[in-house]
PDB file of C-alpha atoms in Angstrom:
ATOM      1  CA  MET A 133    -139.965  35.662 135.074  1.00 58.00           C
ATOM      2  CA  ARG A 134    -143.206  34.545 133.419  1.00 80.00           C
ATOM      3  CA  LEU A 135    -144.958  37.778 132.441  1.00 84.00           C
ATOM      4  CA  ASP A 136    -148.302  35.990 131.966  1.00 79.00           C
ATOM      5  CA  PHE A 137    -148.198  34.753 135.581  1.00 84.00           C
ATOM      6  CA  ALA A 138    -147.190  38.216 136.756  1.00 88.00           C
ATOM      7  CA  LEU A 139    -150.137  39.642 134.815  1.00 89.00           C
ATOM      8  CA  ASP A 140    -152.543  37.331 136.677  1.00 89.00           C
ATOM      9  CA  ASP A 141    -151.149  38.621 139.983  1.00 89.00           C
ATOM     10  CA  PHE A 142    -151.468  42.209 138.788  1.00 89.00           C
ATOM     11  CA  LEU A 143    -155.098  41.778 137.746  1.00 91.00           C
ATOM     12  CA  ARG A 144    -155.926  40.118 141.089  1.00 90.00           C
ATOM     13  CA  GLU A 145    -154.415  43.122 142.854  1.00 89.00           C
ATOM     14  CA  LEU A 146    -156.542  45.510 140.786  1.00 89.00           C
ATOM     15  CA  ARG A 147    -159.683  43.603 141.775  1.00 85.00           C
ATOM     16  CA  SER A 148    -159.047  42.841 145.432  1.00 85.00           C
ATOM     17  CA  LEU A 149    -156.810  45.608 146.742  1.00 78.00           C
ATOM     18  CA  ARG A 150    -157.785  48.512 144.503  1.00 75.00           C
ATOM     19  CA  GLY A 151    -161.429  47.609 143.985  1.00 78.00           C
ATOM     20  CA  PHE A 152    -161.476  48.121 140.214  1.00 78.00           C
ATOM     21  CA  SER A 153    -164.592  47.043 138.341  1.00 80.00           C
ATOM     22  CA  ASP A 154    -164.584  43.974 136.090  1.00 83.00           C
ATOM     23  CA  TYR A 155    -164.844  46.260 133.068  1.00 82.00           C
ATOM     24  CA  THR A 156    -161.722  48.236 134.074  1.00 84.00           C
ATOM     25  CA  VAL A 157    -159.751  45.082 134.891  1.00 87.00           C
ATOM     26  CA  LYS A 158    -160.661  43.619 131.476  1.00 90.00           C
ATOM     27  CA  ALA A 159    -159.451  46.817 129.806  1.00 88.00           C
ATOM     28  CA  TYR A 160    -156.098  46.552 131.623  1.00 89.00           C
ATOM     29  CA  ALA A 161    -155.853  42.880 130.698  1.00 92.00           C
ATOM     30  CA  SER A 162    -156.571  43.593 127.045  1.00 92.00           C
ATOM     31  CA  ASP A 163    -153.985  46.379 126.842  1.00 90.00           C
ATOM     32  CA  ILE A 164    -151.220  44.392 128.562  1.00 92.00           C
ATOM     33  CA  CYS A 165    -151.957  41.167 126.668  1.00 94.00           C
ATOM     34  CA  ASP A 166    -151.544  43.165 123.464  1.00 92.00           C
ATOM     35  CA  PHE A 167    -148.017  44.058 124.587  1.00 91.00           C
ATOM     36  CA  LEU A 168    -147.207  40.468 125.633  1.00 92.00           C
ATOM     37  CA  ASN A 169    -148.412  39.188 122.256  1.00 93.00           C
ATOM     38  CA  PHE A 170    -146.190  41.773 120.565  1.00 91.00           C
ATOM     39  CA  LEU A 171    -143.157  40.482 122.511  1.00 91.00           C
ATOM     40  CA  GLU A 172    -143.957  36.893 121.589  1.00 90.00           C
ATOM     41  CA  GLU A 173    -144.581  37.683 117.939  1.00 90.00           C
ATOM     42  CA  TRP A 174    -141.249  39.459 117.570  1.00 89.00           C
ATOM     43  CA  GLY A 175    -139.263  37.192 119.902  1.00 90.00           C
ATOM     44  CA  LEU A 176    -138.412  40.058 122.239  1.00 89.00           C
ATOM     45  CA  GLY A 177    -137.794  40.253 125.968  1.00 88.00           C
ATOM     46  CA  LEU A 178    -138.884  43.010 128.310  1.00 88.00           C
ATOM     47  CA  SER A 179    -136.459  45.911 127.837  1.00 87.00           C
ATOM     48  CA  ARG A 180    -136.434  49.597 127.072  1.00 84.00           C
ATOM     49  CA  GLU A 181    -135.792  48.749 123.402  1.00 87.00           C
ATOM     50  CA  SER A 182    -138.836  46.474 123.185  1.00 88.00           C
ATOM     51  CA  LEU A 183    -140.959  49.163 124.878  1.00 89.00           C
ATOM     52  CA  TRP A 184    -139.848  51.756 122.311  1.00 86.00           C
ATOM     53  CA  LYS A 185    -140.583  49.340 119.465  1.00 89.00           C
ATOM     54  CA  TYR A 186    -144.033  48.608 120.870  1.00 88.00           C
ATOM     55  CA  ARG A 187    -144.821  52.316 121.241  1.00 85.00           C
ATOM     56  CA  ASN A 188    -143.819  52.901 117.604  1.00 85.00           C
ATOM     57  CA  ALA A 189    -145.852  49.873 116.517  1.00 87.00           C
ATOM     58  CA  LEU A 190    -148.972  51.285 118.192  1.00 85.00           C
ATOM     59  CA  SER A 191    -148.575  54.542 116.295  1.00 76.00           C
ATOM     60  CA  SER A 192    -148.056  52.749 112.983  1.00 80.00           C
ATOM     61  CA  ARG A 193    -151.222  50.665 113.528  1.00 81.00           C
ATOM     62  CA  GLY A 194    -153.312  53.773 113.153  1.00 74.00           C
ATOM     63  CA  TYR A 195    -154.538  54.073 116.738  1.00 76.00           C
ATOM     64  CA  SER A 196    -155.636  57.539 117.824  1.00 74.00           C
ATOM     65  CA  LYS A 197    -153.331  59.384 120.228  1.00 74.00           C
ATOM     66  CA  SER A 198    -155.851  58.921 123.030  1.00 74.00           C
ATOM     67  CA  SER A 199    -155.965  55.119 122.433  1.00 80.00           C
ATOM     68  CA  VAL A 200    -152.165  54.912 122.386  1.00 82.00           C
ATOM     69  CA  ALA A 201    -152.024  56.956 125.594  1.00 82.00           C
ATOM     70  CA  ARG A 202    -154.516  54.603 127.301  1.00 83.00           C
ATOM     71  CA  LYS A 203    -152.587  51.464 126.306  1.00 87.00           C
ATOM     72  CA  LEU A 204    -149.298  52.970 127.477  1.00 87.00           C
ATOM     73  CA  SER A 205    -150.892  54.034 130.754  1.00 86.00           C
ATOM     74  CA  SER A 206    -152.008  50.434 131.414  1.00 88.00           C
ATOM     75  CA  LEU A 207    -148.553  49.144 130.568  1.00 90.00           C
ATOM     76  CA  ARG A 208    -146.850  51.694 132.844  1.00 88.00           C
ATOM     77  CA  ALA A 209    -149.053  50.555 135.741  1.00 89.00           C
ATOM     78  CA  PHE A 210    -148.044  46.928 135.056  1.00 89.00           C
ATOM     79  CA  LEU A 211    -144.351  47.839 134.933  1.00 90.00           C
ATOM     80  CA  ARG A 212    -144.605  49.671 138.258  1.00 89.00           C
ATOM     81  CA  PHE A 213    -146.234  46.543 139.719  1.00 90.00           C
ATOM     82  CA  LEU A 214    -143.369  44.386 138.442  1.00 90.00           C
ATOM     83  CA  ARG A 215    -140.835  46.715 140.046  1.00 87.00           C
ATOM     84  CA  ARG A 216    -142.707  46.744 143.384  1.00 87.00           C
ATOM     85  CA  ARG A 217    -142.718  42.946 143.407  1.00 86.00           C
ATOM     86  CA  GLY A 218    -138.979  42.833 142.708  1.00 86.00           C
ATOM     87  CA  TYR A 219    -139.311  41.408 139.194  1.00 81.00           C
ATOM     88  CA  LEU A 220    -137.659  44.499 137.720  1.00 79.00           C
ATOM     89  CA  GLU A 221    -134.769  46.566 139.025  1.00 74.00           C
ATOM     90  CA  GLU A 222    -135.040  49.369 136.449  1.00 75.00           C
ATOM     91  CA  SER A 223    -137.901  51.867 136.191  1.00 78.00           C
ATOM     92  CA  LEU A 224    -138.805  50.904 132.661  1.00 80.00           C
ATOM     93  CA  GLU A 225    -142.109  52.807 132.776  1.00 79.00           C
ATOM     94  CA  ARG A 226    -140.236  56.090 132.369  1.00 76.00           C
ATOM     95  CA  PHE A 227    -139.383  55.098 128.797  1.00 70.00           C
ATOM     96  CA  LEU A 228    -143.079  54.957 127.861  1.00 74.00           C
ATOM     97  CA  ARG A 229    -144.068  58.550 127.298  1.00 73.00           C
ATOM     98  CA  ASN A 230    -147.442  59.339 125.819  1.00 65.00           C
ATOM     99  CA  PRO A 231    -147.539  60.739 122.276  1.00 62.00           C
ATOM    100  CA  ARG A 232    -147.686  64.483 122.175  1.00 61.00           C
ATOM    101  CA  SER A 233    -151.195  65.744 121.675  1.00 55.00           C
ATOM    102  CA  GLY A 234    -151.340  68.617 119.241  1.00 57.00           C
ATOM    103  CA  LYS A 235    -152.453  71.781 120.953  1.00 58.00           C
ATOM    104  CA  PRO A 236    -155.796  73.014 119.662  1.00 62.00           C
ATOM    105  CA  LEU A 237    -155.618  76.282 117.802  1.00 58.00           C
ATOM    106  CA  PRO A 238    -156.715  79.290 119.814  1.00 62.00           C
ATOM    107  CA  LYS A 239    -160.318  80.213 119.043  1.00 79.00           C
ATOM    108  CA  ALA A 240    -160.595  83.565 117.284  1.00 87.00           C
ATOM    109  CA  LEU A 241    -163.739  85.434 116.331  1.00 92.00           C
ATOM    110  CA  SER A 242    -164.306  86.576 112.775  1.00 91.00           C
ATOM    111  CA  LYS A 243    -164.289  90.337 112.154  1.00 91.00           C
ATOM    112  CA  GLU A 244    -168.062  90.228 111.758  1.00 93.00           C
ATOM    113  CA  GLU A 245    -168.433  88.456 115.111  1.00 94.00           C
ATOM    114  CA  VAL A 246    -166.275  91.096 116.793  1.00 95.00           C
ATOM    115  CA  GLU A 247    -168.588  93.772 115.376  1.00 95.00           C
ATOM    116  CA  ARG A 248    -171.600  91.913 116.769  1.00 95.00           C
ATOM    117  CA  LEU A 249    -169.929  91.714 120.172  1.00 95.00           C
ATOM    118  CA  ILE A 250    -169.177  95.440 120.171  1.00 96.00           C
ATOM    119  CA  ASP A 251    -172.721  96.299 119.050  1.00 95.00           C
ATOM    120  CA  ALA A 252    -174.132  94.189 121.909  1.00 95.00           C
ATOM    121  CA  ALA A 253    -172.146  96.235 124.463  1.00 94.00           C
ATOM    122  CA  VAL A 254    -174.598  99.081 124.949  1.00 88.00           C
ATOM    123  CA  ASP A 255    -173.283 100.342 128.290  1.00 93.00           C
ATOM    124  CA  VAL A 256    -170.363 102.815 127.913  1.00 96.00           C
ATOM    125  CA  ARG A 257    -168.117 100.823 130.252  1.00 97.00           C
ATOM    126  CA  GLU A 258    -168.915  97.520 128.522  1.00 96.00           C
ATOM    127  CA  ARG A 259    -168.214  99.021 125.121  1.00 97.00           C
ATOM    128  CA  ALA A 260    -164.949 100.581 126.299  1.00 97.00           C
ATOM    129  CA  ILE A 261    -163.758  97.237 127.690  1.00 98.00           C
ATOM    130  CA  VAL A 262    -164.613  95.261 124.543  1.00 97.00           C
ATOM    131  CA  GLU A 263    -163.133  97.910 122.237  1.00 97.00           C
ATOM    132  CA  PHE A 264    -159.977  98.159 124.355  1.00 97.00           C
ATOM    133  CA  LEU A 265    -159.410  94.387 124.592  1.00 97.00           C
ATOM    134  CA  TYR A 266    -159.787  93.966 120.844  1.00 95.00           C
ATOM    135  CA  ALA A 267    -157.778  97.105 119.963  1.00 94.00           C
ATOM    136  CA  THR A 268    -154.767  96.233 122.125  1.00 94.00           C
ATOM    137  CA  GLY A 269    -154.775  92.441 122.600  1.00 94.00           C
ATOM    138  CA  VAL A 270    -153.889  92.838 126.280  1.00 95.00           C
ATOM    139  CA  ARG A 271    -154.399  90.008 128.757  1.00 94.00           C
ATOM    140  CA  VAL A 272    -157.326  90.408 131.146  1.00 95.00           C
ATOM    141  CA  GLY A 273    -154.909  90.614 134.087  1.00 95.00           C
ATOM    142  CA  GLU A 274    -153.095  93.453 132.342  1.00 96.00           C
ATOM    143  CA  LEU A 275    -156.375  95.214 131.584  1.00 96.00           C
ATOM    144  CA  VAL A 276    -157.553  95.345 135.191  1.00 96.00           C
ATOM    145  CA  SER A 277    -154.129  96.570 136.355  1.00 96.00           C
ATOM    146  CA  LEU A 278    -154.224  99.660 134.133  1.00 97.00           C
ATOM    147  CA  ASN A 279    -154.742 103.200 135.407  1.00 97.00           C
ATOM    148  CA  TRP A 280    -155.902 106.255 133.527  1.00 97.00           C
ATOM    149  CA  SER A 281    -152.365 107.626 133.851  1.00 97.00           C
ATOM    150  CA  ASP A 282    -151.119 104.739 131.658  1.00 97.00           C
ATOM    151  CA  ILE A 283    -152.945 106.204 128.646  1.00 96.00           C
ATOM    152  CA  ASP A 284    -150.881 108.545 126.466  1.00 95.00           C
ATOM    153  CA  TRP A 285    -153.641 110.463 124.688  1.00 95.00           C
ATOM    154  CA  GLU A 286    -151.278 112.506 122.538  1.00 93.00           C
ATOM    155  CA  ASN A 287    -149.488 109.505 121.051  1.00 92.00           C
ATOM    156  CA  GLU A 288    -152.548 107.233 121.272  1.00 93.00           C
ATOM    157  CA  VAL A 289    -150.740 104.418 123.103  1.00 93.00           C
ATOM    158  CA  VAL A 290    -150.998 102.660 126.471  1.00 94.00           C
ATOM    159  CA  ARG A 291    -148.203 101.560 128.789  1.00 95.00           C
ATOM    160  CA  VAL A 292    -148.786  97.917 129.771  1.00 94.00           C
ATOM    161  CA  ILE A 293    -146.967  95.980 132.480  1.00 92.00           C
ATOM    162  CA  GLY A 294    -146.969  92.352 131.408  1.00 88.00           C
ATOM    163  CA  LYS A 295    -145.669  89.062 132.749  1.00 84.00           C
ATOM    164  CA  GLY A 296    -142.520  89.334 134.826  1.00 82.00           C
ATOM    165  CA  GLY A 297    -143.017  93.076 135.194  1.00 87.00           C
ATOM    166  CA  LYS A 298    -141.995  93.620 131.562  1.00 88.00           C
ATOM    167  CA  GLU A 299    -143.232  96.941 130.180  1.00 91.00           C
ATOM    168  CA  ARG A 300    -144.451  97.426 126.629  1.00 91.00           C
ATOM    169  CA  ILE A 301    -146.124 100.225 124.692  1.00 92.00           C
ATOM    170  CA  VAL A 302    -149.213  99.283 122.688  1.00 92.00           C
ATOM    171  CA  PRO A 303    -151.108 101.514 120.230  1.00 92.00           C
ATOM    172  CA  ILE A 304    -154.823 102.127 120.841  1.00 94.00           C
ATOM    173  CA  GLY A 305    -157.156 102.371 117.851  1.00 92.00           C
ATOM    174  CA  SER A 306    -159.334 105.404 117.276  1.00 92.00           C
ATOM    175  CA  LYS A 307    -162.575 103.537 118.040  1.00 95.00           C
ATOM    176  CA  ALA A 308    -161.211 102.314 121.373  1.00 95.00           C
ATOM    177  CA  LEU A 309    -159.989 105.822 122.262  1.00 96.00           C
ATOM    178  CA  GLU A 310    -163.434 107.186 121.438  1.00 96.00           C
ATOM    179  CA  ALA A 311    -165.059 104.553 123.667  1.00 97.00           C
ATOM    180  CA  LEU A 312    -162.596 105.333 126.479  1.00 97.00           C
ATOM    181  CA  ARG A 313    -163.377 109.057 126.318  1.00 97.00           C
ATOM    182  CA  ALA A 314    -167.115 108.364 126.511  1.00 97.00           C
ATOM    183  CA  TYR A 315    -166.583 106.085 129.500  1.00 97.00           C
ATOM    184  CA  GLY A 316    -164.154 108.509 131.182  1.00 96.00           C
ATOM    185  CA  ALA A 317    -166.618 111.365 130.852  1.00 96.00           C
ATOM    186  CA  GLN A 318    -168.999 109.310 132.986  1.00 93.00           C
ATOM    187  CA  SER A 319    -166.601 107.637 135.432  1.00 92.00           C
ATOM    188  CA  GLY A 320    -163.868 110.234 135.765  1.00 93.00           C
ATOM    189  CA  MET A 321    -160.343 109.898 134.371  1.00 95.00           C
ATOM    190  CA  SER A 322    -158.355 109.157 137.510  1.00 94.00           C
ATOM    191  CA  GLY A 323    -157.330 106.024 139.396  1.00 95.00           C
ATOM    192  CA  PRO A 324    -158.037 102.561 137.957  1.00 96.00           C
ATOM    193  CA  LEU A 325    -158.938 102.567 134.287  1.00 97.00           C
ATOM    194  CA  PHE A 326    -161.914 100.259 134.758  1.00 96.00           C
ATOM    195  CA  LYS A 327    -163.935 100.408 137.967  1.00 95.00           C
ATOM    196  CA  ASN A 328    -166.972  98.678 139.401  1.00 93.00           C
ATOM    197  CA  LYS A 329    -170.077 100.497 140.628  1.00 90.00           C
ATOM    198  CA  ARG A 330    -168.384 101.163 143.985  1.00 91.00           C
ATOM    199  CA  GLY A 331    -165.504 102.899 142.256  1.00 91.00           C
ATOM    200  CA  GLU A 332    -163.113 100.022 142.965  1.00 94.00           C
ATOM    201  CA  ARG A 333    -160.787  98.376 140.451  1.00 95.00           C
ATOM    202  CA  LEU A 334    -162.506  95.685 138.385  1.00 95.00           C
ATOM    203  CA  THR A 335    -161.286  92.117 138.883  1.00 95.00           C
ATOM    204  CA  SER A 336    -160.352  89.690 136.099  1.00 95.00           C
ATOM    205  CA  ARG A 337    -163.311  87.513 137.056  1.00 95.00           C
ATOM    206  CA  SER A 338    -165.704  90.473 136.728  1.00 96.00           C
ATOM    207  CA  VAL A 339    -164.427  91.192 133.217  1.00 97.00           C
ATOM    208  CA  GLU A 340    -164.784  87.522 132.241  1.00 96.00           C
ATOM    209  CA  ARG A 341    -168.411  87.498 133.445  1.00 96.00           C
ATOM    210  CA  LEU A 342    -169.094  90.735 131.608  1.00 96.00           C
ATOM    211  CA  ILE A 343    -167.678  89.421 128.298  1.00 96.00           C
ATOM    212  CA  LYS A 344    -169.700  86.223 128.671  1.00 95.00           C
ATOM    213  CA  LYS A 345    -172.883  88.237 129.246  1.00 95.00           C
ATOM    214  CA  ILE A 346    -172.239  90.419 126.183  1.00 96.00           C
ATOM    215  CA  SER A 347    -171.384  87.420 123.991  1.00 95.00           C
ATOM    216  CA  LEU A 348    -174.653  85.716 124.945  1.00 95.00           C
ATOM    217  CA  LYS A 349    -176.532  88.899 124.070  1.00 93.00           C
ATOM    218  CA  ALA A 350    -174.695  88.994 120.718  1.00 93.00           C
ATOM    219  CA  GLY A 351    -175.754  85.407 119.966  1.00 93.00           C
ATOM    220  CA  LEU A 352    -172.157  84.138 120.084  1.00 92.00           C
ATOM    221  CA  GLY A 353    -172.696  81.628 122.892  1.00 86.00           C
ATOM    222  CA  GLY A 354    -171.136  81.789 126.332  1.00 81.00           C
ATOM    223  CA  LYS A 355    -167.647  80.621 125.400  1.00 85.00           C
ATOM    224  CA  VAL A 356    -166.211  83.995 124.372  1.00 93.00           C
ATOM    225  CA  THR A 357    -163.635  85.197 126.898  1.00 94.00           C
ATOM    226  CA  PRO A 358    -161.269  88.178 127.156  1.00 95.00           C
ATOM    227  CA  HIS A 359    -158.568  85.830 125.830  1.00 93.00           C
ATOM    228  CA  THR A 360    -160.732  85.148 122.758  1.00 94.00           C
ATOM    229  CA  LEU A 361    -160.442  88.854 121.950  1.00 95.00           C
ATOM    230  CA  ARG A 362    -156.672  88.643 122.410  1.00 93.00           C
ATOM    231  CA  HIS A 363    -156.572  85.725 119.960  1.00 92.00           C
ATOM    232  CA  SER A 364    -158.810  87.660 117.552  1.00 93.00           C
ATOM    233  CA  PHE A 365    -156.549  90.727 117.766  1.00 92.00           C
ATOM    234  CA  ALA A 366    -153.458  88.672 116.867  1.00 90.00           C
ATOM    235  CA  THR A 367    -155.175  86.704 114.103  1.00 89.00           C
ATOM    236  CA  HIS A 368    -156.679  89.771 112.423  1.00 90.00           C
ATOM    237  CA  MET A 369    -153.370  91.670 112.643  1.00 88.00           C
ATOM    238  CA  LEU A 370    -151.546  88.869 110.843  1.00 85.00           C
ATOM    239  CA  GLU A 371    -154.339  88.480 108.289  1.00 84.00           C
ATOM    240  CA  GLY A 372    -153.999  92.224 107.645  1.00 84.00           C
ATOM    241  CA  GLY A 373    -150.298  91.831 106.839  1.00 82.00           C
ATOM    242  CA  ALA A 374    -148.674  92.727 110.177  1.00 80.00           C
ATOM    243  CA  ASP A 375    -145.144  91.418 110.722  1.00 82.00           C
ATOM    244  CA  LEU A 376    -144.930  88.457 113.111  1.00 79.00           C
ATOM    245  CA  ARG A 377    -142.248  90.187 115.202  1.00 82.00           C
ATOM    246  CA  VAL A 378    -144.465  93.254 115.609  1.00 83.00           C
ATOM    247  CA  VAL A 379    -147.374  91.106 116.784  1.00 85.00           C
ATOM    248  CA  GLN A 380    -145.013  89.337 119.198  1.00 87.00           C
ATOM    249  CA  GLU A 381    -144.042  92.707 120.700  1.00 86.00           C
ATOM    250  CA  LEU A 382    -147.668  93.886 120.907  1.00 89.00           C
ATOM    251  CA  LEU A 383    -148.761  90.693 122.688  1.00 90.00           C
ATOM    252  CA  GLY A 384    -145.811  90.768 125.071  1.00 88.00           C
ATOM    253  CA  HIS A 385    -144.602  87.294 124.108  1.00 83.00           C
ATOM    254  CA  SER A 386    -141.004  86.630 125.124  1.00 75.00           C
ATOM    255  CA  ASN A 387    -140.775  83.730 122.665  1.00 72.00           C
ATOM    256  CA  LEU A 388    -141.613  84.093 118.971  1.00 71.00           C
ATOM    257  CA  ALA A 389    -142.784  80.461 118.872  1.00 68.00           C
ATOM    258  CA  THR A 390    -145.709  81.431 121.134  1.00 69.00           C
ATOM    259  CA  THR A 391    -146.826  83.990 118.564  1.00 70.00           C
ATOM    260  CA  GLN A 392    -146.317  81.640 115.623  1.00 68.00           C
ATOM    261  CA  VAL A 393    -149.381  79.603 116.622  1.00 68.00           C
ATOM    262  CA  TYR A 394    -151.449  82.414 115.084  1.00 68.00           C
ATOM    263  CA  THR A 395    -149.829  81.848 111.702  1.00 63.00           C
ATOM    264  CA  ARG A 396    -151.358  78.363 111.808  1.00 60.00           C
ATOM    265  CA  ILE A 397    -154.776  79.976 112.215  1.00 57.00           C
ATOM    266  CA  THR A 398    -154.304  82.346 109.281  1.00 62.00           C
ATOM    267  CA  LEU A 399    -152.961  79.531 107.071  1.00 56.00           C
ATOM    268  CA  SER A 400    -155.959  77.426 108.060  1.00 60.00           C
ATOM    269  CA  ARG A 401    -158.262  80.300 107.128  1.00 55.00           C
ATOM    270  CA  MET A 402    -156.334  80.819 103.865  1.00 51.00           C
ATOM    271  CA  ARG A 403    -156.856  77.176 102.933  1.00 56.00           C
ATOM    272  CA  GLU A 404    -160.569  77.453 103.744  1.00 58.00           C
ATOM    273  CA  VAL A 405    -160.964  80.560 101.542  1.00 50.00           C
ATOM    274  CA  TYR A 406    -158.932  78.919  98.763  1.00 52.00           C
ATOM    275  CA  ASN A 407    -161.121  75.800  98.783  1.00 60.00           C
ATOM    276  CA  LEU A 408    -164.272  77.885  98.623  1.00 61.00           C
ATOM    277  CA  ALA A 409    -163.036  80.316  95.948  1.00 55.00           C
ATOM    278  CA  HIS A 410    -160.894  78.243  93.588  1.00 48.00           C
ATOM    279  CA  PRO A 411    -162.819  76.275  90.948  1.00 57.00           C
ATOM    280  CA  ARG A 412    -160.549  73.269  91.517  1.00 53.00           C
ATOM    281  CA  GLY A 413    -159.903  73.842  95.246  1.00 45.00           C
TER     282      GLY A 413
END
């Protein structure tokens, strides 16, 4: 099989049958020709081994992960074409996985930004919601499922039903309890913990809109979400010296690895502080 002839057929198919633009077809051609040149340069045939070597070569050339992913995507499309035409019996494209993209760190507010957010929540219900989210780190879905009966005022904790119906007990800080009492005095302390103006249970979407509105008022932009407060809770707990296992339990994570992402944030912050404070940082 002449791969260069097969490539010509593939590019014709992209143009005529799939209606791709000249620019897109040229991009495919460039990516696949790069692979064919690699095979020729190293005297290799088309096999899973040569595909692995090519993938490693792309990474060692210093391409970004997105560029490597694009080249591999073009090559996978070509390999599928070869199999459809009967040139290949094996599904070689399955051996060309994209490089893992590192997950971005969760965005956490600074302690000062949290204070600004709380100060911008002038309504008693708004303030209670912001204080409660930050004090407990609960998910927004967990928040809107809570009832007043879930609050243990004597022990200053709340009973939360998390993912998979798993129950956990989470402490509530004094400021959040104070905000809850002020809100409860106005709304009544029965039924759903947080209600709308009609006395119905708030929805997750309503809370998200409310947090966005408050964050805009606080000058923090419109990208702050209830989950941002959850991230901030975890980050500030770890920065304050809390044990990772304790934070895992408070967040309701079944896997410690999920919680460990927050240690990356605190280490990142530690490095930033070190560089600013140390004379030779």
